[in-house]
Short mmCIF file of C-alpha atoms in Angstrom, two decimals:
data_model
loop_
_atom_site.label_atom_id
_atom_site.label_comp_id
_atom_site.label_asym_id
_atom_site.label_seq_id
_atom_site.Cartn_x
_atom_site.Cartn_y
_atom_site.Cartn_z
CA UNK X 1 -12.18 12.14 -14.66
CA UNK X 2 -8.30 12.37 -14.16
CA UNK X 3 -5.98 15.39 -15.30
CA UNK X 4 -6.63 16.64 -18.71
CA UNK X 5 -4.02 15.73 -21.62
CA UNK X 6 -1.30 18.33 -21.20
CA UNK X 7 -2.07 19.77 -17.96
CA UNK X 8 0.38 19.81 -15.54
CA UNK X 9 -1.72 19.49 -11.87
CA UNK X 10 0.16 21.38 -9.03
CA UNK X 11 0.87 19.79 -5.94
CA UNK X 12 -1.28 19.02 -3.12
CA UNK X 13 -0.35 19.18 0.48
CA UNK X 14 -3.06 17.39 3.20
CA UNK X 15 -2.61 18.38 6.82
CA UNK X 16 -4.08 16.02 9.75
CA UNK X 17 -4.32 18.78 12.13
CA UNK X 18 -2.98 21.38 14.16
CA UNK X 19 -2.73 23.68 10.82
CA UNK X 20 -2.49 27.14 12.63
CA UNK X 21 -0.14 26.04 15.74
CA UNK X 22 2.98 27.09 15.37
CA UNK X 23 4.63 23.65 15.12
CA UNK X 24 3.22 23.14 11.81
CA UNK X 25 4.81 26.69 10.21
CA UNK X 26 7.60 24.08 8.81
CA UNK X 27 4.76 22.43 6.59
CA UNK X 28 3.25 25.56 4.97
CA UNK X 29 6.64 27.12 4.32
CA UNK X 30 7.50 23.90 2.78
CA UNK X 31 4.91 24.00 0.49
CA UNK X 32 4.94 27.60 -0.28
CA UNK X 33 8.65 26.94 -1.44
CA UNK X 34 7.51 24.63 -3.43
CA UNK X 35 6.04 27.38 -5.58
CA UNK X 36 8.62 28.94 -8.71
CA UNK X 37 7.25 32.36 -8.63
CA UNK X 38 6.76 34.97 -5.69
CA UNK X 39 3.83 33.41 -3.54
CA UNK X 40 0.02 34.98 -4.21
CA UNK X 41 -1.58 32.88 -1.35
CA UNK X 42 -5.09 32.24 -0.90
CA UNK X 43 -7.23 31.59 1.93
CA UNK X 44 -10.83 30.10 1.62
CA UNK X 45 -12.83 30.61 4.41
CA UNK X 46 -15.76 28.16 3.37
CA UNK X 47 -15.42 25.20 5.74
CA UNK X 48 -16.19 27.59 8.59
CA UNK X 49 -18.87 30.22 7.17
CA UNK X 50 -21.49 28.46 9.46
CA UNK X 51 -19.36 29.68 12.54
CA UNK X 52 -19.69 32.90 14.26
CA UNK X 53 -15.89 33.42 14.87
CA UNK X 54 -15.78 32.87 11.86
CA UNK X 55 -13.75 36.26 10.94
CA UNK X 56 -12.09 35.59 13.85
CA UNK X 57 -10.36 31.86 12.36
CA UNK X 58 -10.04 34.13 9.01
CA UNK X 59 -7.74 36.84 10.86
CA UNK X 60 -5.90 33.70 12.58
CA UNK X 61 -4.70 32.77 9.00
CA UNK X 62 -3.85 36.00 7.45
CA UNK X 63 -1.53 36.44 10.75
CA UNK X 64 -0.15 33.59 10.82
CA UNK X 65 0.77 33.79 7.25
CA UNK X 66 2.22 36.97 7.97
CA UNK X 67 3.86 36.54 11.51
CA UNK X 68 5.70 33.30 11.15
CA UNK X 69 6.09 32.71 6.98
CA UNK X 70 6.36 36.06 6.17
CA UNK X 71 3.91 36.12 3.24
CA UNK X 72 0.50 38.14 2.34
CA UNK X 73 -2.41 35.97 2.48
CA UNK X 74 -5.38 36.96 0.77
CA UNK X 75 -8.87 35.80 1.24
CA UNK X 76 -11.60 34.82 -0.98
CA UNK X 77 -14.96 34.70 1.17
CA UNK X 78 -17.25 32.30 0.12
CA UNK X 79 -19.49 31.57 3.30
CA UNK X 80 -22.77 30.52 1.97
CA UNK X 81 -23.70 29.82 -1.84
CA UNK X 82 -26.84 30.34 -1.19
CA UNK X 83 -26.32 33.84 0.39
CA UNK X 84 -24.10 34.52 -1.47
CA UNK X 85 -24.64 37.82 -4.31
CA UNK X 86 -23.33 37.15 -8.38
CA UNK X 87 -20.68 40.18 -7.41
CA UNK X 88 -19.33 38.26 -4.24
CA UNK X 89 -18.98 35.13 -5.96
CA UNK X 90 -17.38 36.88 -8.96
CA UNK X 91 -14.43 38.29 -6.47
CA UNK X 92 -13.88 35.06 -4.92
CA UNK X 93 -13.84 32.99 -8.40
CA UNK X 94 -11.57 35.94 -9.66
CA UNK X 95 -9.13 35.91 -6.36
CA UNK X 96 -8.83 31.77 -6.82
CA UNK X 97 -8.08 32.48 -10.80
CA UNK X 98 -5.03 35.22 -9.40
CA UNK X 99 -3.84 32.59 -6.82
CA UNK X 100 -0.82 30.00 -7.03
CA UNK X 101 -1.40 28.81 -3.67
CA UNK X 102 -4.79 27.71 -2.06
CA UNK X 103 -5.23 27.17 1.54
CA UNK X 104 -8.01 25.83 3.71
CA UNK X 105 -9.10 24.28 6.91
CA UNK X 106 -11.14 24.30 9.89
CA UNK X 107 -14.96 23.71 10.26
CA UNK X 108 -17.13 21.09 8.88
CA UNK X 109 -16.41 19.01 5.96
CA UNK X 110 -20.41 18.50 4.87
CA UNK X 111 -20.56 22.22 5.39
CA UNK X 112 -17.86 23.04 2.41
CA UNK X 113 -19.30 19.99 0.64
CA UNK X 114 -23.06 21.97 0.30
CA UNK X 115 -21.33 25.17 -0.39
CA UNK X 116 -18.96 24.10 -2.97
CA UNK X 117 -20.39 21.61 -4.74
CA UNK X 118 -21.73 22.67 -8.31
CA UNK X 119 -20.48 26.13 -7.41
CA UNK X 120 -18.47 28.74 -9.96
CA UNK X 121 -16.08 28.84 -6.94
CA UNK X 122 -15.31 25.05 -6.95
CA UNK X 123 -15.15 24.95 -10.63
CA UNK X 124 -12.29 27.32 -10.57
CA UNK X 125 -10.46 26.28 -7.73
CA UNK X 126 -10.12 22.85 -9.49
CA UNK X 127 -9.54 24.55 -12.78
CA UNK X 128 -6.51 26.38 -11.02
CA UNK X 129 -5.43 22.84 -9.69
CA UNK X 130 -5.00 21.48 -12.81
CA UNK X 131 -3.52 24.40 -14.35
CA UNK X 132 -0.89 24.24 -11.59
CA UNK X 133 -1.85 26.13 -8.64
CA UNK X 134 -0.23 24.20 -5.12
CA UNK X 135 -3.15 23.71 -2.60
CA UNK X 136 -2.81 22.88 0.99
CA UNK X 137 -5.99 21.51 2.51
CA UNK X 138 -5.96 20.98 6.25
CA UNK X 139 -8.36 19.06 8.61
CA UNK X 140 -11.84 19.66 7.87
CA UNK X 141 -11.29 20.95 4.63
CA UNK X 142 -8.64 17.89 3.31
CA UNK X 143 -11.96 15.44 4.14
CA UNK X 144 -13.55 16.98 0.71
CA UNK X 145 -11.26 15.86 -1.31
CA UNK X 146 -12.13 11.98 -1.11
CA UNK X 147 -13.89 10.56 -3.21
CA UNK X 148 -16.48 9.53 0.23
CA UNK X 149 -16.12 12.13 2.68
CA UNK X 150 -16.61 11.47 6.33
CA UNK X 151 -19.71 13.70 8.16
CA UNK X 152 -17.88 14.52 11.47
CA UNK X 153 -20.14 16.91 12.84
CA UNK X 154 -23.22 14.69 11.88
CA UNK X 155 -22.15 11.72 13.83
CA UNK X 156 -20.05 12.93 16.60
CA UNK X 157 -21.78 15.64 17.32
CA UNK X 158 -25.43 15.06 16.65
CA UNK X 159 -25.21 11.23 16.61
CA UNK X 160 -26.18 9.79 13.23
CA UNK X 161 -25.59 6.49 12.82
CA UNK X 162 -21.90 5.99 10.77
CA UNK X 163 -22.38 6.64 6.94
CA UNK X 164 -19.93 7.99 4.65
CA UNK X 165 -21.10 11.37 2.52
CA UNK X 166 -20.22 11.68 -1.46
CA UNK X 167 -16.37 13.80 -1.83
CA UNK X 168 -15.48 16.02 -4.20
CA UNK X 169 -13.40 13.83 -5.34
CA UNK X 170 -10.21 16.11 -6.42
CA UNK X 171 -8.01 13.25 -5.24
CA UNK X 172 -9.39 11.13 -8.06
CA UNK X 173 -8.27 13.26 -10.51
CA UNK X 174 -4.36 11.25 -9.40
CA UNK X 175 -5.87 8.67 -10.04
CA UNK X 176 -6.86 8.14 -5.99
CA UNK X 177 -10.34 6.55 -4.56
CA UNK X 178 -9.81 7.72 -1.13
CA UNK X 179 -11.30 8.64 1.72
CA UNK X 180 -9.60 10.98 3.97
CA UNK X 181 -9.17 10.35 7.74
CA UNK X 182 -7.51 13.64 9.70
CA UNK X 183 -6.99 13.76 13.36
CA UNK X 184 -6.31 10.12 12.97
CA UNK X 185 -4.41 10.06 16.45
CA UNK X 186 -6.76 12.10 17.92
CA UNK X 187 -6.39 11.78 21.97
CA UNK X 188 -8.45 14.85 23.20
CA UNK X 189 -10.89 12.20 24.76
CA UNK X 190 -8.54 11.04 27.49
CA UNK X 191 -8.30 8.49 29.25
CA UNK X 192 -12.43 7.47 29.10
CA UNK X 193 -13.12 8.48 25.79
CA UNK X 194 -12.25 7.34 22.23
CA UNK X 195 -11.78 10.12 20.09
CA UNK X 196 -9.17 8.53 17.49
CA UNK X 197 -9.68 8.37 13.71
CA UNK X 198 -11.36 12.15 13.62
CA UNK X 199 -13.64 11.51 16.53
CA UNK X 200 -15.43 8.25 15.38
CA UNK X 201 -13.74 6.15 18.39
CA UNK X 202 -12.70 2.09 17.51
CA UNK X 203 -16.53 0.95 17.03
CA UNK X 204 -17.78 3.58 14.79
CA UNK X 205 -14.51 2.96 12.93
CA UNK X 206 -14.84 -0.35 12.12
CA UNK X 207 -18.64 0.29 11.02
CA UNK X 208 -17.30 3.11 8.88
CA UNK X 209 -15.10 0.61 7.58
CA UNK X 210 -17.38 -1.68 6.22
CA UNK X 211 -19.65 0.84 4.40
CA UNK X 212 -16.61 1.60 1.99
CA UNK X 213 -16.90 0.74 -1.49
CA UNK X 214 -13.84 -2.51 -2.01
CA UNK X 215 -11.86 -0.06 -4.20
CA UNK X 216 -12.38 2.75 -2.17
CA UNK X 217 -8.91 3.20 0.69
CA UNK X 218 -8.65 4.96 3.93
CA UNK X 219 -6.09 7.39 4.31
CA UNK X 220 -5.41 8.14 7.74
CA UNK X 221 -3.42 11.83 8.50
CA UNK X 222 -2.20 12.05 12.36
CA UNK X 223 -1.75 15.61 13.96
CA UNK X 224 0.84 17.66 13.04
CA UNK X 225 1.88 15.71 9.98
CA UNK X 226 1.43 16.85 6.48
CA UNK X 227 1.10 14.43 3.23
CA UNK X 228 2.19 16.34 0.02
CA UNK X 229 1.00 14.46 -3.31
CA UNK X 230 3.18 15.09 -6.45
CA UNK X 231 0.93 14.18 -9.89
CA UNK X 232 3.97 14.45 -11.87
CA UNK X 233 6.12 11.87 -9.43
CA UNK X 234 3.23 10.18 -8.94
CA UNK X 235 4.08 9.84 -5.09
CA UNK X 236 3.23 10.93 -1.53
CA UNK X 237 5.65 12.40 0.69
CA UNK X 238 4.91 12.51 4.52
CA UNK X 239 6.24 14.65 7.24
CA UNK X 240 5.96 16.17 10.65
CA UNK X 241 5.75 14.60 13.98
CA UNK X 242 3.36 11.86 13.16
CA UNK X 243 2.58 8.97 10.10
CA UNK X 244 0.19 7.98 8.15
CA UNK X 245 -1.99 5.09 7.99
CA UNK X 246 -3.19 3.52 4.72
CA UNK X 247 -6.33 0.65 5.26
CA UNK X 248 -6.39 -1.01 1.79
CA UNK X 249 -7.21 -4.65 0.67
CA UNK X 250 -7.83 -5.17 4.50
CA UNK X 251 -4.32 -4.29 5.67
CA UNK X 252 -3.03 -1.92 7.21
CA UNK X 253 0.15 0.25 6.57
CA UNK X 254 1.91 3.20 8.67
CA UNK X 255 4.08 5.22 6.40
CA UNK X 256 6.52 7.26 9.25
CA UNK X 257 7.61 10.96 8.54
CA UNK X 258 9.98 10.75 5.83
CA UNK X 259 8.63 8.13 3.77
CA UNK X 260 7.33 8.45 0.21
CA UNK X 261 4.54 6.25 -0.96
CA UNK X 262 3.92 5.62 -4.56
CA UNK X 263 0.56 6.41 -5.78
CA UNK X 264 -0.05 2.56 -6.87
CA UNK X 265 0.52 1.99 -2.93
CA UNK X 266 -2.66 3.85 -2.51
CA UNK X 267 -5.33 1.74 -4.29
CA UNK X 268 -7.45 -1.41 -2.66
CA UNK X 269 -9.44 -3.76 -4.32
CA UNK X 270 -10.78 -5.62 -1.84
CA UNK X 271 -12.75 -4.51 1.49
CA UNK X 272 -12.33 -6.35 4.74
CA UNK X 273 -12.56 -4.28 8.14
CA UNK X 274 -9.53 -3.85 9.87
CA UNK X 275 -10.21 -4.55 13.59
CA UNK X 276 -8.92 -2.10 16.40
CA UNK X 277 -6.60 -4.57 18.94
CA UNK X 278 -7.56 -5.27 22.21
CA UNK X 279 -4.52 -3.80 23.70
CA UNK X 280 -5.66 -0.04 22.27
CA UNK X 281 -8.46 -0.12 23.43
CA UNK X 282 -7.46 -0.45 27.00
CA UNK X 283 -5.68 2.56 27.23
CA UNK X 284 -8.59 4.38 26.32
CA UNK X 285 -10.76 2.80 29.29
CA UNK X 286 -12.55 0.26 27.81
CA UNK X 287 -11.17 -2.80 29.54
CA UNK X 288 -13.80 -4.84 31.50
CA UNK X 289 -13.07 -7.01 34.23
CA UNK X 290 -13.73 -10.78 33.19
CA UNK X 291 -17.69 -12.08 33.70
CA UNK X 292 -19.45 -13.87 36.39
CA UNK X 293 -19.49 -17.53 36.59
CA UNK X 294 -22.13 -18.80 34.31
CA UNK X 295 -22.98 -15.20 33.16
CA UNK X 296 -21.85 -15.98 29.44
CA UNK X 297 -23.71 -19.05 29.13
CA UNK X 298 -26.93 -17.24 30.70
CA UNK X 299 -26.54 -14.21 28.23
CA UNK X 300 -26.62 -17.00 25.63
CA UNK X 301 -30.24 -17.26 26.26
CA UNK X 302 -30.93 -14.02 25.01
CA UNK X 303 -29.20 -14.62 22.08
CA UNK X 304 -31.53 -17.88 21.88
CA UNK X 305 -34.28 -15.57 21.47
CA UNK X 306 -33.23 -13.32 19.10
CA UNK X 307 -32.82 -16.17 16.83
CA UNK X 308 -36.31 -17.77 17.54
CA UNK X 309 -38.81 -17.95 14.63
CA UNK X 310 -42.20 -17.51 14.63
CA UNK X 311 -42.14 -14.89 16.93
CA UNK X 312 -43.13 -11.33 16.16
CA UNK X 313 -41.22 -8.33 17.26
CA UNK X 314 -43.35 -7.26 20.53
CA UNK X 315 -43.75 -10.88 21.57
CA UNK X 316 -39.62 -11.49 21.36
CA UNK X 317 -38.73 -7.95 23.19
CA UNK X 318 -41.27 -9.02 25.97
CA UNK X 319 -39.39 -12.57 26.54
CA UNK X 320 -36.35 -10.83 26.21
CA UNK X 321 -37.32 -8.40 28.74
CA UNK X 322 -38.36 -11.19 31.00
CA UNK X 323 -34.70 -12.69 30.83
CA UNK X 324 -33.34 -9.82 31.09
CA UNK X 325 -35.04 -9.07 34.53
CA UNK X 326 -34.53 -12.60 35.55
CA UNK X 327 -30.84 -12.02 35.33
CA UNK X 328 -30.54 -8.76 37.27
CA UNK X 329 -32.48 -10.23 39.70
CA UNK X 330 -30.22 -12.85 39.76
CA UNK X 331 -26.76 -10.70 39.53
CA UNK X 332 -25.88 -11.07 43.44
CA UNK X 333 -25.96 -14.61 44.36
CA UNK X 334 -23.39 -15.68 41.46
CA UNK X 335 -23.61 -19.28 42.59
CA UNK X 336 -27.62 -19.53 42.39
CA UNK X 337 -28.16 -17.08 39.18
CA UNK X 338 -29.23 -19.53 36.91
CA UNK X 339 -32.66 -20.38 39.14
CA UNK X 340 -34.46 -17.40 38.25
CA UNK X 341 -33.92 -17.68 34.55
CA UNK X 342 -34.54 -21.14 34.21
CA UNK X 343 -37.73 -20.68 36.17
CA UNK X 344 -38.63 -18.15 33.72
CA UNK X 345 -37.79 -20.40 30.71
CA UNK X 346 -40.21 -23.08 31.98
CA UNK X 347 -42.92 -20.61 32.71
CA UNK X 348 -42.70 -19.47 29.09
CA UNK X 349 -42.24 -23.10 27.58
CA UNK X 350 -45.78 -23.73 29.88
CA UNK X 351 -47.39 -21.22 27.81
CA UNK X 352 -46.19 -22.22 24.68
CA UNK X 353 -47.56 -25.61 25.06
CA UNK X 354 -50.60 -23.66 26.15
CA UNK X 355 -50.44 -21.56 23.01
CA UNK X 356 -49.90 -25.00 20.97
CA UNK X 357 -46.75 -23.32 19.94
CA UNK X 358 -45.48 -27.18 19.65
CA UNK X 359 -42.01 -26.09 17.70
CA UNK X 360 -41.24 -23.08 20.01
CA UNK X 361 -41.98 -24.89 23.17
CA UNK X 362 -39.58 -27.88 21.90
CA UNK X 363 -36.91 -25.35 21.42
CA UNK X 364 -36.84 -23.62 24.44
CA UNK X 365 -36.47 -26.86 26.44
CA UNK X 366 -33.56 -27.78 24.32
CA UNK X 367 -31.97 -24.34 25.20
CA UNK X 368 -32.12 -25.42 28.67
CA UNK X 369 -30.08 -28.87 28.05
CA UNK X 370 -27.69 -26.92 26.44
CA UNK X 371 -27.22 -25.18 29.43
CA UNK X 372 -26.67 -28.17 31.23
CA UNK X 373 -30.22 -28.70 32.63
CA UNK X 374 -32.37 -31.72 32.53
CA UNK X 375 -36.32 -31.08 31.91
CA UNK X 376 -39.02 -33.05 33.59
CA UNK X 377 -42.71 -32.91 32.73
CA UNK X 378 -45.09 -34.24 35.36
CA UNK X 379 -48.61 -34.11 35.79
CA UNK X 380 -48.24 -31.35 37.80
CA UNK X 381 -45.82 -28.97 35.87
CA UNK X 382 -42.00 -29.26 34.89
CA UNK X 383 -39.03 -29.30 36.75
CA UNK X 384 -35.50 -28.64 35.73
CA UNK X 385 -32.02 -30.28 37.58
CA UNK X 386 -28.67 -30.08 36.77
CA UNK X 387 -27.70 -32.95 34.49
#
């Protein structure tokens, strides 16, 4: 559903991070002066009613509001729908309906997500969008807006495999299918570990990649940069200290502070994942020295395996475990590593042939004259020599 015939949809300001330092003051005053009448800010403090600071991050806005941009910020608490009494919610949907400027941010994204889904609050905060009110949505809070919204918490934190939760999808109202990447240049890890694109790391990224619809684009938001979408221009505008990164039709673009990116820049149609170069991911500690001699091509056995048929799955772990051993038994004498494991692959072929596992004994020997081995049968067992 886009923006209703004759509504004119304020405009919407994403932050990547660093929302209440005061480096980024320049990017809420910014969009408060976008505003034509005296501001009537409003502060949500959803995304972090789980936390038990969480009056503590609420007073941290309303100061800085009033300490560096010189402006009242109200707040419309709205910690837990579920909790939450019919005369709370009323004065929260009634402080969003008096507000021309919206502002949220840290905590989870999933948390908002189950707290303002379906809600009376949501309803009118998107209501108040379209009717004109400017939003800025920082961090965890500009993830919701996607139409797939990333589970931060869930994965980094309690380690779910990579899977992309349904937005709220106010983006797609513009006309955007999005998903929203903050903390993009994250580099709180160090040197040893990979916290870029909003914790996920290079691996995770590329996974998260792949589970997008084909339509669906990333929109990556570094620290300390801001991305303010005009409906009526039909344009993004980026500034602060950083850029940000657009993965659509398998490319990838870096808009710089100061550029504006029409909305038709925004859209993908076809999905192809993006892969993280070698060279960044050595300055994050993940460069390996180079392999043994002959360690790739005995690896390649286990691979071998994997792809056997007519195996079940207990009987391929335990020949798999076998190699495996064989090899770490093998790891110190690099010259003499592949004896073990060609020992062991004879010793299995033996009771294959036992087994009258004809086909699976006939494969295994030819994975050992692939290796470079010839195979011997006698009458009193095989033998193996280099070819």
């Amino acid at each position: 559903m886009g923006i209703p015939a004759g509504a004119k949809a304020g405009l919407l300001t994403l932050v990547g991070a660093g929302e209440l330092m005061p480096a980024m003051s320049a990017a809420h005053r910014d969009a408060l002066n976008q505003l034509r009448a005296p501001a009537r800010a409003l502060f949500l403090d959803t995304t972090a009613g789980f936390e038990s600071n969480v009056d503590a991050i609420t007073g941290k806005a309303v100061d800085y509001y009033n300490l560096r941009l010189q402006t009242k910020l109200e707040v419309a608490s709205y910690r837990h729908a579920g909790r939450a009494s019919a005369a709370e919610t009323a004065r929260a949907v009634a402080a969003v309906r008096a507000a021309n400027f919206i502002f949220a941010g840290p905590g989870s994204s999933t948390y908002a997500l189950g707290q303002w889904r379906g809600s009376p609050l949501w309803d009118a905060v998107v209501d108040a969008f379209l009717a004109g009110t400017h939003m800025l949505f920082a961090s965890a809070a500009s993830i919701t807006l996607g139409r797939y919204a990333l589970p931060v918490y869930e994965i980094f934190k309690a380690g779910a495999d990579p899977y992309w939760a349904d937005g709220l999808d106010l983006l797609g109202r513009l006309g955007l299918k999005l998903a929203v990447v903050p903390h993009y240049n994250d580099n709180s890890g160090g040197e040893f570990y990979d916290s870029r694109f909003c914790y996920m790391g290079a691996a995770r990224y590329e996974l998260l990649q792949a589970l997008l619809p084909a339509d669906v684009t990333i929109l990556g938001i570094d620290a300390y940069t801001a991305v303010r979408f005009d409906p009526q221009q039909r344009s993004a505008t980026v500034s602060g200290q950083g850029a940000m990164t657009v993965l659509a039709d398998g490319a990838v673009r870096v808009h710089a502070a100061g550029s504006t990116v029409p909305f038709d820049a925004l859209h993908s149609a076809q999905r192809a994942v993006v892969r993280v170069p070698d060279e960044a991911l050595r300055i994050y500690g993940y460069e390996y020295g180079e392999p043994a001699a002959g360690e790739v091509e005995l690896n390649g056995v286990q691979s071998f395996i994997e792809e056997l048929g007519g195996l079940d799955a207990a009987m391929r772990v335990e020949l798999l475990a076998r190699v495996a051993g064989a090899l770490r038994s093998a790891a110190p004498a690099v010259n003499g590593a592949a004896a073990p494991l060609l020992d062991l692959l004879l010793e299995l072929r033996c009771d294959l042939r036992a087994a009258k596992q004809w086909a699976l004994a006939d494969k295994l020997r030819d994975a050992v004259v692939k290796l470079g081995y010839e195979v011997q049968d006698t009458a009193t067992g095989s033998t193996w020599q280099p070819r």
